[in-house]
Coordinates of C-alpha atoms and ligand atoms in Angstrom, one line a residue:
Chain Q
X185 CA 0.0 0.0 0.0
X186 CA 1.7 3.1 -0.8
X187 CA 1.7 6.2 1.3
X188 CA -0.8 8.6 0.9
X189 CA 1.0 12.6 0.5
X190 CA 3.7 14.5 0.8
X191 CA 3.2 15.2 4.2
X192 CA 6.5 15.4 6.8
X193 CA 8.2 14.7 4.2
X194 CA 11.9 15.9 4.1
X195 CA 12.6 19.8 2.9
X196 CA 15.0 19.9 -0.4
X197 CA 17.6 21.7 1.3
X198 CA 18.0 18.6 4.3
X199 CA 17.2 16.1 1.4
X200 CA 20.1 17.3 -0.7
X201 CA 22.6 16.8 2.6
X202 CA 22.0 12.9 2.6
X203 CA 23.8 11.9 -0.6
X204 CA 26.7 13.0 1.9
X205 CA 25.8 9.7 4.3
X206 CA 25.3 7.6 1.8
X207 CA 29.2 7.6 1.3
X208 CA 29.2 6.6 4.9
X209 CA 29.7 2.9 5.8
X210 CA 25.4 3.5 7.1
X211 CA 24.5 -0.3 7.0
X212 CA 27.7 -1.4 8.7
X213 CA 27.4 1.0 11.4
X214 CA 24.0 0.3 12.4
X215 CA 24.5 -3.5 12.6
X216 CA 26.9 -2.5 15.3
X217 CA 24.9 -0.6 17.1
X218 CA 21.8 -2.5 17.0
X219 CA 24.3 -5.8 18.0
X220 CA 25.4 -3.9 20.7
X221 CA 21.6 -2.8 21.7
X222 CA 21.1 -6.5 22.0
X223 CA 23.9 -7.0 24.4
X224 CA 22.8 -4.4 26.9
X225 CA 18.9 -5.1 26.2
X226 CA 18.4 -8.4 25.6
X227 CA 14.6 -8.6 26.5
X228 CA 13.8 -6.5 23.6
X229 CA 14.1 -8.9 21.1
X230 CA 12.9 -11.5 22.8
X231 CA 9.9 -9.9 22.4
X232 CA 10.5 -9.9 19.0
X233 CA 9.8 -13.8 19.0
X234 CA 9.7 -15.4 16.2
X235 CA 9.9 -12.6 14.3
X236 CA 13.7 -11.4 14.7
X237 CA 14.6 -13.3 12.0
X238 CA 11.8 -11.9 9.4
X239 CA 13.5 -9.5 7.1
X240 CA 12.0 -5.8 7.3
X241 CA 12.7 -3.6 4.1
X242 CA 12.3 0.0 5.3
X243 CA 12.0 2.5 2.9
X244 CA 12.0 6.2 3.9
X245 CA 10.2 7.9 0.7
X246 CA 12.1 10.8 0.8
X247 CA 16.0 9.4 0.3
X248 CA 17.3 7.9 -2.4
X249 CA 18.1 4.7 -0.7
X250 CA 16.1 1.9 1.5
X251 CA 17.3 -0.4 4.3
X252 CA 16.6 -3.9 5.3
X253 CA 17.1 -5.0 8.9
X254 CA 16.9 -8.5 10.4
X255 CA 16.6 -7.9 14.4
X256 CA 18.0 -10.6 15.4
X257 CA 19.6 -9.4 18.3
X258 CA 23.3 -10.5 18.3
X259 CA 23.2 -11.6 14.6
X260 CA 21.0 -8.4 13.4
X261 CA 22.0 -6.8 10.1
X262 CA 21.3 -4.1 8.5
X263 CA 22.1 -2.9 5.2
X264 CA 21.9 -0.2 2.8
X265 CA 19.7 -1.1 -0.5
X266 CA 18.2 0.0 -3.5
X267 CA 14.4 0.8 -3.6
X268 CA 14.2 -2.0 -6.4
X269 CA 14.9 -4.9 -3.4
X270 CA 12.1 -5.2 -1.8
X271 CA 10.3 -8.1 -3.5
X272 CA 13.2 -9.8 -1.3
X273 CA 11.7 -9.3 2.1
X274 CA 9.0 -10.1 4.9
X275 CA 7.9 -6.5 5.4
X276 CA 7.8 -3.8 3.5
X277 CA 7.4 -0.2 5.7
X278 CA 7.4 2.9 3.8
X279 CA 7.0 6.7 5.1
X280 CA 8.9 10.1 5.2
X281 CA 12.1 9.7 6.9
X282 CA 10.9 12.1 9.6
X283 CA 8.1 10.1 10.2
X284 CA 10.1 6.6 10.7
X285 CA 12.7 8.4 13.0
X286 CA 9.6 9.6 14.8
X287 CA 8.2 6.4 15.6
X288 CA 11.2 5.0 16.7
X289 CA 11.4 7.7 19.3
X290 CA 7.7 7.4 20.4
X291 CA 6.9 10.7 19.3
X292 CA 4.4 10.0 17.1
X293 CA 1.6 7.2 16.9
X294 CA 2.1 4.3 14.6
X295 CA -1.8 3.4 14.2
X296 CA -2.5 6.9 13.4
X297 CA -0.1 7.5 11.2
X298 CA -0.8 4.1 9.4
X299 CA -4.7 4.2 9.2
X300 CA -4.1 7.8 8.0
X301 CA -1.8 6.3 5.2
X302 CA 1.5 8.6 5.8
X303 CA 3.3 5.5 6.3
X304 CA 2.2 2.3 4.7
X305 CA 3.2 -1.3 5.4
X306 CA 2.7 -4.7 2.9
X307 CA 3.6 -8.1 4.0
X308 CA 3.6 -10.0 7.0
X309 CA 1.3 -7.5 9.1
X310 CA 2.1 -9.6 12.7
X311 CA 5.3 -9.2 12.2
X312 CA 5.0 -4.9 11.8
X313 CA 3.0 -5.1 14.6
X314 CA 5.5 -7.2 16.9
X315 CA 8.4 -4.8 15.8
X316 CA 6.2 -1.7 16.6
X317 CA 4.8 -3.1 20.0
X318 CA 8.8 -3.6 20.7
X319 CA 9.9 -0.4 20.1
X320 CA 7.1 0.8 22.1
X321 CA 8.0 -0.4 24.9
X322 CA 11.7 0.0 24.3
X323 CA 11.9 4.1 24.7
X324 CA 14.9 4.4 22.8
X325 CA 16.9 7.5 22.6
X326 CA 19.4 7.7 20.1
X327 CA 22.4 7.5 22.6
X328 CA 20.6 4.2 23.2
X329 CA 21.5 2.9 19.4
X330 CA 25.0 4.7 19.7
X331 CA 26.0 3.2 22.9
X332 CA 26.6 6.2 24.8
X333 CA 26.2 6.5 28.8
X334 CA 26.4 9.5 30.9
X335 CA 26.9 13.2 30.0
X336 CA 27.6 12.3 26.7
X337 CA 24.2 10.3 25.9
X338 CA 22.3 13.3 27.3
X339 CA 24.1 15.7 24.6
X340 CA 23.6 13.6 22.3
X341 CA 19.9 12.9 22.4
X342 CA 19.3 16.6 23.1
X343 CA 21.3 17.8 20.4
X344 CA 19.5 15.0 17.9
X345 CA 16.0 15.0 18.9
X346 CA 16.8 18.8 18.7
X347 CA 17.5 18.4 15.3
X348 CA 14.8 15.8 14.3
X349 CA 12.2 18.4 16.0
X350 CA 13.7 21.2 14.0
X351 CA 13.8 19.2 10.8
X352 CA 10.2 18.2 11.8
X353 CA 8.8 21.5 11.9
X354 CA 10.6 22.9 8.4
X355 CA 8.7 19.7 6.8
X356 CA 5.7 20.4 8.3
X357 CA 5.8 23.7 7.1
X358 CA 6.8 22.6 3.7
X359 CA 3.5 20.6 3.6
X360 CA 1.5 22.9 4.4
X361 CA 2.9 24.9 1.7
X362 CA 2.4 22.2 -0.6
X363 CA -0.8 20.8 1.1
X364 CA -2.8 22.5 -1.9
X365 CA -1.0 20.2 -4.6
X366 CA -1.1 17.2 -2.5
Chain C
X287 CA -24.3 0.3 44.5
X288 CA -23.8 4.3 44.9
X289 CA -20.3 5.5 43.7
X290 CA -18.3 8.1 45.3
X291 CA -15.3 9.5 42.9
X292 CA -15.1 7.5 40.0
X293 CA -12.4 5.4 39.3
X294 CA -10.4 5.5 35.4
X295 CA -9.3 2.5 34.3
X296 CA -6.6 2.7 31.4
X297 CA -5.3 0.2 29.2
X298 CA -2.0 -0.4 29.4
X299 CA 0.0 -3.4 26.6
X300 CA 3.4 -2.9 27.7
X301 CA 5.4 -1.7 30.8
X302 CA 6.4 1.3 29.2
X303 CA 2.5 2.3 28.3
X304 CA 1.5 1.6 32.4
X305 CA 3.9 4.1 33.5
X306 CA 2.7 6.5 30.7
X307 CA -0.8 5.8 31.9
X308 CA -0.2 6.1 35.4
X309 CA 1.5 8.9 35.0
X310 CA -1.2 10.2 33.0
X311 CA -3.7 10.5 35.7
X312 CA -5.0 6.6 35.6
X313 CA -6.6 5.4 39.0
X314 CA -5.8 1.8 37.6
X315 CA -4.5 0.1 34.8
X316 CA -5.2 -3.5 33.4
X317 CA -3.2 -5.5 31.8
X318 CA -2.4 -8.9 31.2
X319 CA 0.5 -11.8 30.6
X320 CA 1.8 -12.4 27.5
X321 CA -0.2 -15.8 26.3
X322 CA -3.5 -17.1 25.5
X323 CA -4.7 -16.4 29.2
X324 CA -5.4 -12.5 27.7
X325 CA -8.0 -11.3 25.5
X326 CA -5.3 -9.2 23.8
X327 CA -2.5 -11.7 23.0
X328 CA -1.3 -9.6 19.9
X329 CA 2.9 -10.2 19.2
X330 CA 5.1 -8.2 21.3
X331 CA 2.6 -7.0 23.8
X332 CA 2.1 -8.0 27.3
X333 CA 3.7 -9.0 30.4
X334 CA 6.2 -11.6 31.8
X335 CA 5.4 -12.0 35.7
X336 CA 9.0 -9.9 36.4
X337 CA 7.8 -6.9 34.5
X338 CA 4.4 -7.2 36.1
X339 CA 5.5 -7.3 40.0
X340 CA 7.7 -3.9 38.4
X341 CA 4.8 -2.6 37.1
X342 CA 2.5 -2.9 40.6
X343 CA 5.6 -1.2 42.1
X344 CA 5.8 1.9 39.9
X345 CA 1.8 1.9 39.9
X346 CA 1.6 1.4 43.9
X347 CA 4.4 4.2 44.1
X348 CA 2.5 6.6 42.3
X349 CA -1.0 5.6 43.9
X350 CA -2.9 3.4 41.0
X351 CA -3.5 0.5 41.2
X352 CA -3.3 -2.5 38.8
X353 CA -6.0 -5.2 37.7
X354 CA -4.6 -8.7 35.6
X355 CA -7.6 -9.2 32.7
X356 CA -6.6 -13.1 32.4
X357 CA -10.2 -13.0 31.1
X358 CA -10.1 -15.9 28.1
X359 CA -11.6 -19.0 28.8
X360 CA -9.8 -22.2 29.8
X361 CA -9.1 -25.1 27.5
X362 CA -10.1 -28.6 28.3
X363 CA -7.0 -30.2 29.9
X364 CA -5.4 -26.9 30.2
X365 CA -6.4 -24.7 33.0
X366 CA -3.6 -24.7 35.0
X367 CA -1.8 -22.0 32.4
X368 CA -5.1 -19.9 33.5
X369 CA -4.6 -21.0 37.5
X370 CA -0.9 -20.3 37.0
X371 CA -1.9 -16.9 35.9
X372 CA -3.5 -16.3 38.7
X373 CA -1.0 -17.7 40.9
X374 CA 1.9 -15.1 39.4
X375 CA -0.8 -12.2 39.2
X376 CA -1.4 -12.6 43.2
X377 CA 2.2 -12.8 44.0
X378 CA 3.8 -9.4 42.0
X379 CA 0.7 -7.9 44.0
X380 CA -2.4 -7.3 42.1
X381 CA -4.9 -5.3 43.3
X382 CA -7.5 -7.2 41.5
X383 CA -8.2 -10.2 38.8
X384 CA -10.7 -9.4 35.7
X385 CA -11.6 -13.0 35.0
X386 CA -14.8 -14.8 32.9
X387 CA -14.0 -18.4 33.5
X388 CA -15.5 -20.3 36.3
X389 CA -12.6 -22.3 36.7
X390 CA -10.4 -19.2 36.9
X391 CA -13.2 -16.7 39.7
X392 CA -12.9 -20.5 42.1
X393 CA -9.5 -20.9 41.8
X394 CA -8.6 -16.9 42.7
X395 CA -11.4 -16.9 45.3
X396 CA -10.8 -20.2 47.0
X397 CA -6.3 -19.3 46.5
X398 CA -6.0 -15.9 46.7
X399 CA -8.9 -14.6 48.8
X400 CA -7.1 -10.9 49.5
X401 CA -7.2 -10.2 45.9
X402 CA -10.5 -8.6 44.2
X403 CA -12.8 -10.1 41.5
X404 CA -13.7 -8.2 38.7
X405 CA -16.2 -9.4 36.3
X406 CA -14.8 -9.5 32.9
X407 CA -17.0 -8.1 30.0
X408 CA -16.4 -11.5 28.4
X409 CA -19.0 -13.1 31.3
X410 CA -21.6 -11.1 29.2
X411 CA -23.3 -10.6 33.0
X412 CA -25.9 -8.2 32.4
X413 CA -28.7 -8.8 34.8
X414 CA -29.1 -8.6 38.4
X415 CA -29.5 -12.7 38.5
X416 CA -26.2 -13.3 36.4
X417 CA -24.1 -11.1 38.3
X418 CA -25.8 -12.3 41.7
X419 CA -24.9 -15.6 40.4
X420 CA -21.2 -14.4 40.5
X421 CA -21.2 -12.5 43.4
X422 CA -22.7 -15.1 45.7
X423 CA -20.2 -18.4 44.7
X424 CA -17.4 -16.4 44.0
X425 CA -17.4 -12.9 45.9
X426 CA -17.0 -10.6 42.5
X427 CA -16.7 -7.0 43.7
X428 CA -17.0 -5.8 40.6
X429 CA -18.4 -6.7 36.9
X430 CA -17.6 -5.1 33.6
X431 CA -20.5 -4.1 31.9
X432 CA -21.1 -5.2 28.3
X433 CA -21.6 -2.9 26.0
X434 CA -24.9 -3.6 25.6
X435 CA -27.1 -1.7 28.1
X436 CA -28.2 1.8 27.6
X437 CA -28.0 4.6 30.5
X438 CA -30.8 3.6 32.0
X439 CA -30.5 0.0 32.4
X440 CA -27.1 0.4 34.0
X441 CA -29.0 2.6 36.3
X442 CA -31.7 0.1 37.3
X443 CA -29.5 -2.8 37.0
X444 CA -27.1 -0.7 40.1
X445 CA -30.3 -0.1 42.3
X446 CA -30.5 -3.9 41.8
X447 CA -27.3 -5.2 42.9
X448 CA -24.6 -4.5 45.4
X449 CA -21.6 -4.9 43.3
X450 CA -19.6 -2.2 41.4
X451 CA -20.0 -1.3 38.0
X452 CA -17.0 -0.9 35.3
X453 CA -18.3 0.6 32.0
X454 CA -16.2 1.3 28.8
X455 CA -16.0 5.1 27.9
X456 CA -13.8 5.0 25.1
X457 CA -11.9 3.1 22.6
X458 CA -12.7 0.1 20.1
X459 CA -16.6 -1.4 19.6
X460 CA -16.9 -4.9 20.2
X461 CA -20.7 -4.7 19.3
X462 CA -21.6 -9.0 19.6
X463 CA -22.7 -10.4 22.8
X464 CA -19.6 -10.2 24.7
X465 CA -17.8 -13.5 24.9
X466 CA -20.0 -15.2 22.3
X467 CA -18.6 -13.9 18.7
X468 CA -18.1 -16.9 16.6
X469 CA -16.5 -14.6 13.5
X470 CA -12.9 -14.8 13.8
X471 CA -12.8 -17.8 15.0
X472 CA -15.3 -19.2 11.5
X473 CA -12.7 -17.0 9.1
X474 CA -9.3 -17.2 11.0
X475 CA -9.6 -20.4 13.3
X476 CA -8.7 -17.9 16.0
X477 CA -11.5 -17.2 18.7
X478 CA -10.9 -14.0 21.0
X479 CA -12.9 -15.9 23.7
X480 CA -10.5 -19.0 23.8
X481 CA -6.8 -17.4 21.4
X482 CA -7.2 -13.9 22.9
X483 CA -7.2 -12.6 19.8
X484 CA -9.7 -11.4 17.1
X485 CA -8.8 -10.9 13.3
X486 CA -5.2 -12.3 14.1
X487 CA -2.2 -10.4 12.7
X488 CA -0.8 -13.1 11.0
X489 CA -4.2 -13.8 8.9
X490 CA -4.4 -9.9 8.1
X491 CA -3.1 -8.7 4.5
X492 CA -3.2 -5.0 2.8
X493 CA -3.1 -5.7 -1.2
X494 CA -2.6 -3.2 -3.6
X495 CA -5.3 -3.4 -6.5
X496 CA -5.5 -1.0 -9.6
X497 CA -7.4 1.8 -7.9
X498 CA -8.4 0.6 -4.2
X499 CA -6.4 -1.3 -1.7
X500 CA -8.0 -4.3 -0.1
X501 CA -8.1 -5.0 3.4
X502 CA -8.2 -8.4 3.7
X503 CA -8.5 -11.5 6.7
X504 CA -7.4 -14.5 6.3
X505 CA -8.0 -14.0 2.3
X506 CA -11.6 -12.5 2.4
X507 CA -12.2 -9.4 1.9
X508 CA -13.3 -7.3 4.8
X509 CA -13.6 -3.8 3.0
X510 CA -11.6 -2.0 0.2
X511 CA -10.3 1.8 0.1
X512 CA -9.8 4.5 -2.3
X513 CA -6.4 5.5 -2.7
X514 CA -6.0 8.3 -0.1
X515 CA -9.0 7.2 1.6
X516 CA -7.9 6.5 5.7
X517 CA -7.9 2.7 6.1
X518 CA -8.6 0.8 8.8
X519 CA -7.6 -2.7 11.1
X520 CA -10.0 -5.4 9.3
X521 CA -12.1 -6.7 12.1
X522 CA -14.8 -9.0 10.7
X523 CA -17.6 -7.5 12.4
X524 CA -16.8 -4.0 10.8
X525 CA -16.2 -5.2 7.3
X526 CA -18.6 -4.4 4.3
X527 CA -20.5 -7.3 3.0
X528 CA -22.6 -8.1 0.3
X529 CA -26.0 -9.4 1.3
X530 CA -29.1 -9.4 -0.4
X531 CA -28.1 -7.7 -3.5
X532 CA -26.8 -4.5 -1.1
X533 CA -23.3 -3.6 -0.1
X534 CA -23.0 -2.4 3.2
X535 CA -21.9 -2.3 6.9
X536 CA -23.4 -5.7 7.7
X537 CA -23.1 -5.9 11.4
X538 CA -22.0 -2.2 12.6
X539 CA -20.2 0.5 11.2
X540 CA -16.5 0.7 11.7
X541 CA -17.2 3.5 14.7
X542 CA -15.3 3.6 17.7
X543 CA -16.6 3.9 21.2
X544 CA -17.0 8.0 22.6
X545 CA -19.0 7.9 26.0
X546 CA -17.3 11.1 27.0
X547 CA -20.1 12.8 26.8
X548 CA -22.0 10.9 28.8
X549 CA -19.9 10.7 32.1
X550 CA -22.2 12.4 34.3
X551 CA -24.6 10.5 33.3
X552 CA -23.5 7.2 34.1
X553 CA -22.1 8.5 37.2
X554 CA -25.9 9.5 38.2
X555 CA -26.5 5.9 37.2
X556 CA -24.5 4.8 39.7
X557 CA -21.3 3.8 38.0
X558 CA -17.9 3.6 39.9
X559 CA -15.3 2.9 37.4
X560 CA -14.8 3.8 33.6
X561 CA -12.9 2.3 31.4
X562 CA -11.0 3.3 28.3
X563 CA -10.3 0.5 25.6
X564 CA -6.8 0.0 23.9
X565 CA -4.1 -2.6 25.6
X566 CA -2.8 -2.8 21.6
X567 CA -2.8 1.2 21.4
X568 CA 0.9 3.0 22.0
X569 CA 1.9 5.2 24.8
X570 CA 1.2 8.6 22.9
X571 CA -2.4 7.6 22.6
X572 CA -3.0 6.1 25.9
X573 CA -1.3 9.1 27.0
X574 CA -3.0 11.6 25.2
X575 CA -6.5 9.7 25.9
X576 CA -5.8 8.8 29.7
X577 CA -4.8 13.3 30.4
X578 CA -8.6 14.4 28.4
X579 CA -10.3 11.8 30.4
X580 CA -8.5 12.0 33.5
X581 CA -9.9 16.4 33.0
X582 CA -13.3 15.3 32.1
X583 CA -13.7 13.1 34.9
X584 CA -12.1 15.8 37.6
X585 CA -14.4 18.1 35.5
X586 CA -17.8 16.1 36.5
X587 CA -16.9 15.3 40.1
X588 CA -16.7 18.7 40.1
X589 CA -20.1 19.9 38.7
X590 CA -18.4 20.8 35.6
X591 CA -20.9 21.2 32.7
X592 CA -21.5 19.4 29.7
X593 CA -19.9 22.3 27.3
X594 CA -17.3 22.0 29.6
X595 CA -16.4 18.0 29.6
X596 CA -16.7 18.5 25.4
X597 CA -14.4 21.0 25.1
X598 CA -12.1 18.8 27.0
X599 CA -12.7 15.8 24.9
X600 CA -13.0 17.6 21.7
X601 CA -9.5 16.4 20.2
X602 CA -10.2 12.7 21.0
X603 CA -11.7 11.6 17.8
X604 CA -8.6 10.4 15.8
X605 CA -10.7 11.4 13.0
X606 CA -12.9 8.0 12.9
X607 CA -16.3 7.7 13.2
X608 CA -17.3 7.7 16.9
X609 CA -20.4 6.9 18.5
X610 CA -22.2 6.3 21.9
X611 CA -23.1 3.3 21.4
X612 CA -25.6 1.4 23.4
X613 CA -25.9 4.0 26.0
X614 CA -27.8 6.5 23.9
X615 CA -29.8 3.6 22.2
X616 CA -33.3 5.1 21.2
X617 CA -35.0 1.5 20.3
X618 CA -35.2 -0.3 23.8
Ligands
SF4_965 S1 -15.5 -9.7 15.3 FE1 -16.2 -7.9 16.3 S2 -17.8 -8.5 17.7 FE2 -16.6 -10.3 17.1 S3 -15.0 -10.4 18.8 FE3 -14.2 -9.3 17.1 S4 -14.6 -7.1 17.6 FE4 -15.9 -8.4 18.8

């Protein structure tokens, strides 16, 4: 099912900074840091169940690229793909990128954004709701996927979610702008 | 039964949605383990008996308290995951049990005798015999009412029996006879009286078709969008048939439950306790939900006014349909 509008999707002037990450090693880094997410919090994917193993292609709308993550806690990977690969997995998720980050961070509601259509899922549909239910419960910060403790976690989740929240509100601005096209 | 200051109930599905609710404003929170002893045994919900005794804890701390639906009905052969249940419940401290079964009220009022009964909506107990019945063999101090009665019988059926009264506010429609729905498990082998779950995950599919997407259960389809159009979870009861030549909204609209609107009233009807739906909901919404009620219900014990308690509720329609349901019912 594909997502409905423009909305929260990405202003051109952030969109245009992200060719710069895909240079970065992205998938590689993120399998460490969800690995190492599964050392320190174990219980969340066994709540995962049986579904840590299913293959979940998530596809933020607004970049050029997609990802596909298996959570399987110690052995999760994650890697950096093209749009065109995901006949290859469980789950297909698809949104703007602000809106994924969003519900990783609880900020937003995964039901409403889904019934509304501004993100849309095909595939296994127990197995979206098992991962969403998880990282419900989870409350992760993003020091939390980096691994950071202390004073330094703090500055980093304030200075990202600062950023997210900031990003947020120039793409919510840009679809209003837009909303008469949509 | 006369109430004094009445009691919200909030769902919660997770640890981290009870101490959202509880710090919301909730009076109490259900919840339940994660198997088939819970009406909402959806993946990656629930509670192991550790994060349970954490979750009486942080509830107790903060002055809620915390009721254990283990409300399904026990298998032939099988009830000792359902006595278990009760078992673990009791130890991390319950406050009370919501439980349907007969097996499950004797075992928790013969075991665990400082730990309340509550009626589960799934008894379907909805007359001053029926919920006599219960409160006589196993001491219930409480029944969930189903959502069948209107204002008024709620009212008579109180100055008839001296239990408490739990009644839904808020939240998803479960419009059969509660306990008795037959739909998911004739389409999905799944029953939410005996699986805990209706319209299972696994059996539910979104297919893109050349101009409408098609919600679909276990391979029928339960209704079909426009693009755009909002979809929506395909419960069997709420899907659009064909019958008699007609397309429509077979059983009941797909509405959602608002009784906000109605709280004084069923306080006047001698209600203690209201309940919102939503153990599969996330913490912003049970959040967002538990604060409006949590003002609407200070509102009224106040004397607040009706213009009032809508102004306070006003933002809780998540844009679906909503309705009052069998309270307002004009045909009785
Ligand atoms: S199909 Fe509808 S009436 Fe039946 S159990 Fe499910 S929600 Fe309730």
């Amino acid at each position: 099912m594909l997502p409905r509008n423009s909305e929260g999707r990405l202003p051109a002037v952030v969109r245009h900074l992200f060719p710069v990450f895909t240079g970065l090693p992205l998938g590689p880094l993120l399998t460490l840091s969800l690995r190492s997410l599964a050392g320190r919090q174990p219980r969340l994917f066994d709540l995962l169940g049986e579904h840590r193993t299913a293959c979940y292609f998530i596809d933020p709308v607004d970049l050029a690229f997609a990802f596909t993550v298996v959570p399987d806690a110690e052995r999760s990977i994650v890697r950096v793909v093209r749009k065109s690969e995901a006949a290859t997995s469980s789950v297909q998720i698809r949104g703007p990128i602000l809106t994924l980050l969003s519900l990783l961070d609880g900020t937003l509601d995964g039901d409403a954004l889904f019934f509304s259509r501004i993100i849309s899922i095909s595939g296994r549909t127990e197995a979206v709701l098992a991962l969403r239910n998880t990282i419900e419960d989870a409350e992760l910060r993003p020091a939390d996927l980096l691994g950071l403790r202390g004073a330094l976690a703090r500055l980093v989740d304030t200075g990202i979610l600062g950023a997210l929240d900031v990003a947020r509100q120039m793409a919510a601005r840009n679809s209003r702008r837009k909303a008469p096209e949509a | 039964m006369t109430s004094g200051r009445m009691e919200l109930v909030c769902p919660a599905g997770t640890p981290a949605t009870l101490r959202a609710a509880v710090q919301a404003g909730a009076d109490a929170v259900y919840c339940g383990f994660r198997d088939e002893t819970n009406a909402r045994n959806f993946p990656g919900l629930n509670f192991s008996g550790e994060e349970l005794a954490e979750g009486v804890r942080f509830a107790h701390d903060h002055g809620s308290k915390v009721l254990v639906a283990i409300n399904t009905f026990a298998r032939v052969n099988d009830v000792d995951l359902w006595k278990k249940a009760a078992d673990t419940a009791a130890e991390c401290g319950a406050n009370a049990i919501i439980a349907a079964d007969i097996a499950v009220l004797d075992h928790v009022a013969k075991n665990h005798k400082q730990v309340r009964l509550h009626l589960s909506v799934q008894a379907a107990a909805a007359t001053p015999e029926a919920i006599g019945f219960y409160a006589t063999n196993f001491g219930i101090r409480r029944v969930v009412l189903p959502r069948v009665l209107s204002v008024q019988e709620i009212a008579a059926l109180n100055r008839a029996i001296d239990v408490e009264t739990e009644a839904f506010v808020f939240g998803g429609l479960c419009v059969m006879i509660e306990g008795r729905c037959y739909l998911s498990s004739y389409a999905t082998g799944k029953s939410p009286n005996l699986n805990g779950v209706c319209s299972p995950p696994e059996m539910v599919s979104y297919d893109d078709e050349p101009n409408s997407t098609a919600a679909r259960l276990s391979g029928y389809t339960i209704d079909r969008y426009e693009p755009g159009e909002p979809v929506g979870y395909p419960t069997l009861c709420k899907g659009k048939f064909k019958a008699g030549g007609k397309t429509s909204y077979l059983f009941e609209d797909p509405v959602s439950l608002n009784a906000g609107g109605m709280i004084a009233g069923l306080k006047a009807a001698g209600v203690t306790a209201l309940k919102i739906e939503g153990r599969q909901r996330g913490k912003g919404y049970v959040t967002e939900v538990v604060r409006a009620f949590r003002k609407a219900v200070d509102a009224v014990e106040q004397g607040g006014d009706a213009i009032e308690i809508d102004r306070i509720l006003a933002g809780q329609s998540e844009g679906s349909r909503q309705t009052a349901g069998a309270y307002s019912k004009k045909w009785r």
